[in-house]
Every structure is written in C-alpha cells, then in structure tokens.
Tab-separated table of C-alpha atoms and ligand atoms in Angstrom:
chain	number	residue	atom	x	y	z
A	1	UNK	CA	-35.315	32.235	-74.680
A	2	UNK	CA	-33.200	33.861	-78.269
A	3	UNK	CA	-35.224	35.797	-80.725
A	4	UNK	CA	-33.945	33.164	-83.453
A	5	UNK	CA	-36.672	31.375	-85.280
A	6	UNK	CA	-35.440	28.409	-87.422
A	7	UNK	CA	-37.099	27.165	-90.615
A	8	UNK	CA	-36.453	23.280	-91.335
A	9	UNK	CA	-37.085	22.315	-94.929
A	10	UNK	CA	-37.013	18.494	-95.779
A	11	UNK	CA	-36.289	16.442	-98.715
A	12	UNK	CA	-36.861	17.748	-102.496
A	13	UNK	CA	-37.802	21.166	-100.955
A	14	UNK	CA	-34.616	22.309	-102.497
A	15	UNK	CA	-36.473	22.009	-106.187
A	16	UNK	CA	-39.005	24.098	-105.239
A	17	UNK	CA	-39.893	26.970	-108.153
A	18	UNK	CA	-38.035	24.919	-110.478
A	19	UNK	CA	-40.199	21.657	-110.757
A	20	UNK	CA	-44.189	20.928	-110.325
A	21	UNK	CA	-45.175	24.664	-110.283
A	22	UNK	CA	-49.046	23.378	-110.552
A	23	UNK	CA	-48.650	22.006	-107.186
A	24	UNK	CA	-46.009	24.074	-105.268
A	25	UNK	CA	-46.017	27.394	-107.081
A	26	UNK	CA	-43.288	29.462	-108.164
A	27	UNK	CA	-41.251	30.658	-105.674
A	28	UNK	CA	-38.268	29.116	-104.563
A	29	UNK	CA	-36.622	28.430	-101.147
A	30	UNK	CA	-34.511	31.476	-101.774
A	31	UNK	CA	-37.475	33.719	-102.576
A	32	UNK	CA	-39.222	32.279	-99.140
A	33	UNK	CA	-35.979	33.240	-97.249
A	34	UNK	CA	-36.003	36.466	-98.717
A	35	UNK	CA	-39.992	36.702	-97.714
A	36	UNK	CA	-39.307	35.420	-94.045
A	37	UNK	CA	-35.841	37.812	-93.810
A	38	UNK	CA	-38.403	40.841	-94.597
A	39	UNK	CA	-40.920	39.902	-92.256
A	40	UNK	CA	-38.537	39.119	-89.441
A	41	UNK	CA	-37.110	42.127	-89.485
A	42	UNK	CA	-40.374	43.853	-88.659
A	43	UNK	CA	-40.748	41.520	-86.098
A	44	UNK	CA	-37.632	41.954	-84.282
A	45	UNK	CA	-36.637	37.959	-85.325
A	46	UNK	CA	-33.697	36.483	-86.530
A	47	UNK	CA	-34.024	33.430	-89.153
A	48	UNK	CA	-31.930	30.314	-89.459
A	49	UNK	CA	-33.076	28.519	-92.303
A	50	UNK	CA	-32.150	25.247	-93.683
A	51	UNK	CA	-32.819	22.450	-96.184
A	52	UNK	CA	-31.737	18.690	-96.350
A	53	UNK	CA	-32.685	15.711	-97.909
A	54	UNK	CA	-31.810	13.473	-95.081
A	55	UNK	CA	-33.926	12.911	-92.250
A	56	UNK	CA	-31.212	12.691	-89.656
A	57	UNK	CA	-30.240	16.038	-90.414
A	58	UNK	CA	-33.775	17.230	-89.599
A	59	UNK	CA	-33.488	15.447	-86.378
A	60	UNK	CA	-29.622	17.192	-85.433
A	61	UNK	CA	-31.454	20.412	-86.601
A	62	UNK	CA	-34.379	20.077	-84.028
A	63	UNK	CA	-32.094	19.065	-81.120
A	64	UNK	CA	-30.055	22.110	-82.290
A	65	UNK	CA	-33.122	24.379	-82.363
A	66	UNK	CA	-33.429	23.240	-78.674
A	67	UNK	CA	-29.915	24.001	-77.403
A	68	UNK	CA	-29.900	27.040	-79.151
A	69	UNK	CA	-32.796	27.962	-77.003
A	70	UNK	CA	-34.894	29.153	-80.246
A	71	UNK	CA	-38.076	30.781	-80.120
A	72	UNK	CA	-39.656	28.408	-82.522
A	73	UNK	CA	-39.266	25.889	-85.150
A	74	UNK	CA	-41.399	26.036	-88.529
A	75	UNK	CA	-41.136	22.693	-90.151
A	76	UNK	CA	-41.794	21.882	-93.443
A	77	UNK	CA	-40.325	18.087	-93.382
A	78	UNK	CA	-41.783	17.112	-96.811
A	79	UNK	CA	-42.463	13.668	-97.512
A	80	UNK	CA	-40.977	12.660	-93.733
A	81	UNK	CA	-43.926	14.375	-92.661
A	82	UNK	CA	-45.774	11.390	-93.257
A	83	UNK	CA	-43.447	8.447	-92.219
A	84	UNK	CA	-40.957	9.630	-89.423
A	85	UNK	CA	-41.241	8.441	-86.031
A	86	UNK	CA	-38.013	10.095	-85.653
A	87	UNK	CA	-38.887	13.635	-86.449
A	88	UNK	CA	-41.918	13.270	-84.271
A	89	UNK	CA	-39.913	11.744	-81.435
A	90	UNK	CA	-37.435	14.749	-81.922
A	91	UNK	CA	-40.369	17.078	-81.618
A	92	UNK	CA	-41.623	15.894	-78.539
A	93	UNK	CA	-38.198	15.805	-77.030
A	94	UNK	CA	-37.411	19.432	-77.146
A	95	UNK	CA	-39.095	22.369	-75.528
A	96	UNK	CA	-38.771	24.471	-78.499
A	97	UNK	CA	-42.479	25.145	-80.043
A	98	UNK	CA	-42.729	23.553	-83.308
A	99	UNK	CA	-45.172	24.863	-86.248
A	100	UNK	CA	-45.865	22.509	-89.033
A	101	UNK	CA	-45.830	24.093	-92.693
A	102	UNK	CA	-47.046	22.938	-95.775
A	103	UNK	CA	-47.339	24.715	-99.034
A	104	UNK	CA	-49.631	22.358	-100.548
A	105	UNK	CA	-52.578	20.848	-98.144
A	106	UNK	CA	-51.858	17.410	-98.013
A	107	UNK	CA	-55.196	16.563	-97.002
A	108	UNK	CA	-56.248	17.361	-100.251
A	109	UNK	CA	-54.519	14.936	-102.195
A	110	UNK	CA	-53.458	11.667	-101.953
A	111	UNK	CA	-55.025	9.266	-98.894
A	112	UNK	CA	-51.315	8.321	-97.770
A	113	UNK	CA	-50.577	12.422	-97.302
A	114	UNK	CA	-53.442	12.614	-94.592
A	115	UNK	CA	-51.264	11.074	-92.100
A	116	UNK	CA	-48.912	13.663	-90.278
A	117	UNK	CA	-46.761	12.471	-87.232
A	118	UNK	CA	-45.036	15.954	-87.431
A	119	UNK	CA	-48.624	17.002	-86.932
A	120	UNK	CA	-48.709	14.874	-83.665
A	121	UNK	CA	-46.217	17.007	-81.937
A	122	UNK	CA	-46.667	20.551	-83.530
A	123	UNK	CA	-48.418	23.194	-81.896
A	124	UNK	CA	-49.976	24.498	-85.166
A	125	UNK	CA	-50.226	24.111	-88.669
A	126	UNK	CA	-50.104	26.224	-91.769
A	127	UNK	CA	-51.242	24.289	-95.037
A	128	UNK	CA	-52.314	24.690	-98.581
A	129	UNK	CA	-51.292	28.958	-98.428
A	130	UNK	CA	-48.302	28.490	-100.611
A	131	UNK	CA	-45.066	30.124	-100.068
A	132	UNK	CA	-46.697	32.844	-98.419
A	133	UNK	CA	-47.826	30.017	-95.332
A	134	UNK	CA	-44.114	30.353	-94.291
A	135	UNK	CA	-45.101	33.940	-93.464
A	136	UNK	CA	-47.839	33.337	-91.972
A	137	UNK	CA	-46.035	30.737	-89.860
A	138	UNK	CA	-43.490	33.152	-88.555
A	139	UNK	CA	-46.427	35.944	-87.730
A	140	UNK	CA	-47.887	32.789	-85.755
A	141	UNK	CA	-44.597	31.762	-84.260
A	142	UNK	CA	-43.995	35.820	-82.999
A	143	UNK	CA	-47.193	35.450	-81.127
A	144	UNK	CA	-46.398	32.766	-79.490
B	1	CA2	O1	-47.036	20.861	-99.415
B	1	CA2	C1	-45.857	20.695	-98.720
B	1	CA2	O2	-45.154	21.533	-98.346
B	1	CA2	C2	-45.120	19.169	-98.795
B	1	CA2	O3	-44.657	19.060	-97.349
B	1	CA2	C3	-44.289	19.085	-99.858
B	1	CA2	C4	-43.980	17.682	-100.015
B	1	CA2	C5	-45.076	16.699	-100.006
B	1	CA2	O4	-44.608	15.356	-99.557
B	1	CA2	C6	-45.744	16.609	-98.780
B	1	CA2	O5	-46.704	16.207	-98.743
B	1	CA2	C7	-46.826	18.442	-98.690
B	1	CA2	C8	-42.877	17.397	-101.233
B	1	CA2	C9	-42.196	18.354	-101.524
B	1	CA2	C10	-41.400	17.990	-102.734
B	1	CA2	O6	-41.243	19.336	-103.613
B	1	CA2	C11	-41.153	19.672	-104.694
B	1	CA2	C12	-40.778	20.728	-105.370
B	1	CA2	C13	-40.840	21.406	-106.556
B	1	CA2	C14	-40.733	20.241	-107.519
B	1	CA2	C15	-40.990	18.932	-106.918
B	1	CA2	C16	-41.015	18.701	-105.501
C-alpha cells in the first residue's frame, strides 16, 4: 500500500471561501490543501487533492486511487453525495477505504440532504466541523 491519501472534492467546492461563508466558512480549497499538506507531512503521508464539477471525474478518480494502491480517499462529493449511485458503486468496487467529509452537517439542513449514497459505502464520516474536518479525516485515515 502507498502512503498517498486522495482528497476528492465534488461540484461547487471550487467556490469555497468566495461564496456563502455563513454555511461553508472563509477557507478556500487552497487553504484546505495547505492545512492538509502540513498535517500530512507530520503524519508521513502524501496528499493528492483534486476538485471537479463532473460526476464521472469523481468515479474515474476513485478507480485511480484503487490502481495507485492509495492508503485512503477523503471524499467530499458535494451534492452528488445525495444523488449518485454511480459514486456509491465506485466506492464499493474499490478496496481503498473512503472517508466521507462534509464542511457543513447535511443532516441539519434541508431534508433532501439527509440521504447519503456516499455514506452507504464509506468507512467513516466527518461532518459539520468546517475546513478542519478535512484534517480530522486525514488523522482518521492515518489510523486506518
Ligand atoms: O457541507 C458540505 O461539505 C457539502 O458536501 C457541500 C455541498 C452540499 O451539497 C452538501 O450537501 C454538503 C455543496 C458544496 C457547495 O459549495 C459551495 C461553496 C461555496 C459557495 C457555494 C457553494
């Protein structure tokens, strides 16, 4: 197994730090990447972080994590969390453990965010902790 942790981010998360700070906070995805890089160095891990607005990219990257023998995937699939059977099937088809991450707590929001297809395949979830939830998820990945 490699020491690389894939951090995959779904639709609209490229806007983090620029819009809706009351829900998602002030940190941008680049800020989160810097936090993760610092902690990863302490933990002896490598980070491969990506973002896409396209569902199929997330499916392809989950497969890539498998073929790269990644240690874990931290996955914030954005709104695809609540809709994508394709992403659930991809999670189930790989042997790399996936940790679901959300900045907000979807369960405390609109009813349609209560269902998580990602959660049906993930080994763990970190939600509602803002950007630092990614760091906690990395620590969980390190302990797997
Ligand atoms: O809380 C999370 O991390 C979410 O995955 C964010 C998704 C939402 O659909 C999920 O229910 C929970 C939405 C990401 C949208 O990101 C934006 C960031 C800044 C401004 C607007 C949208």
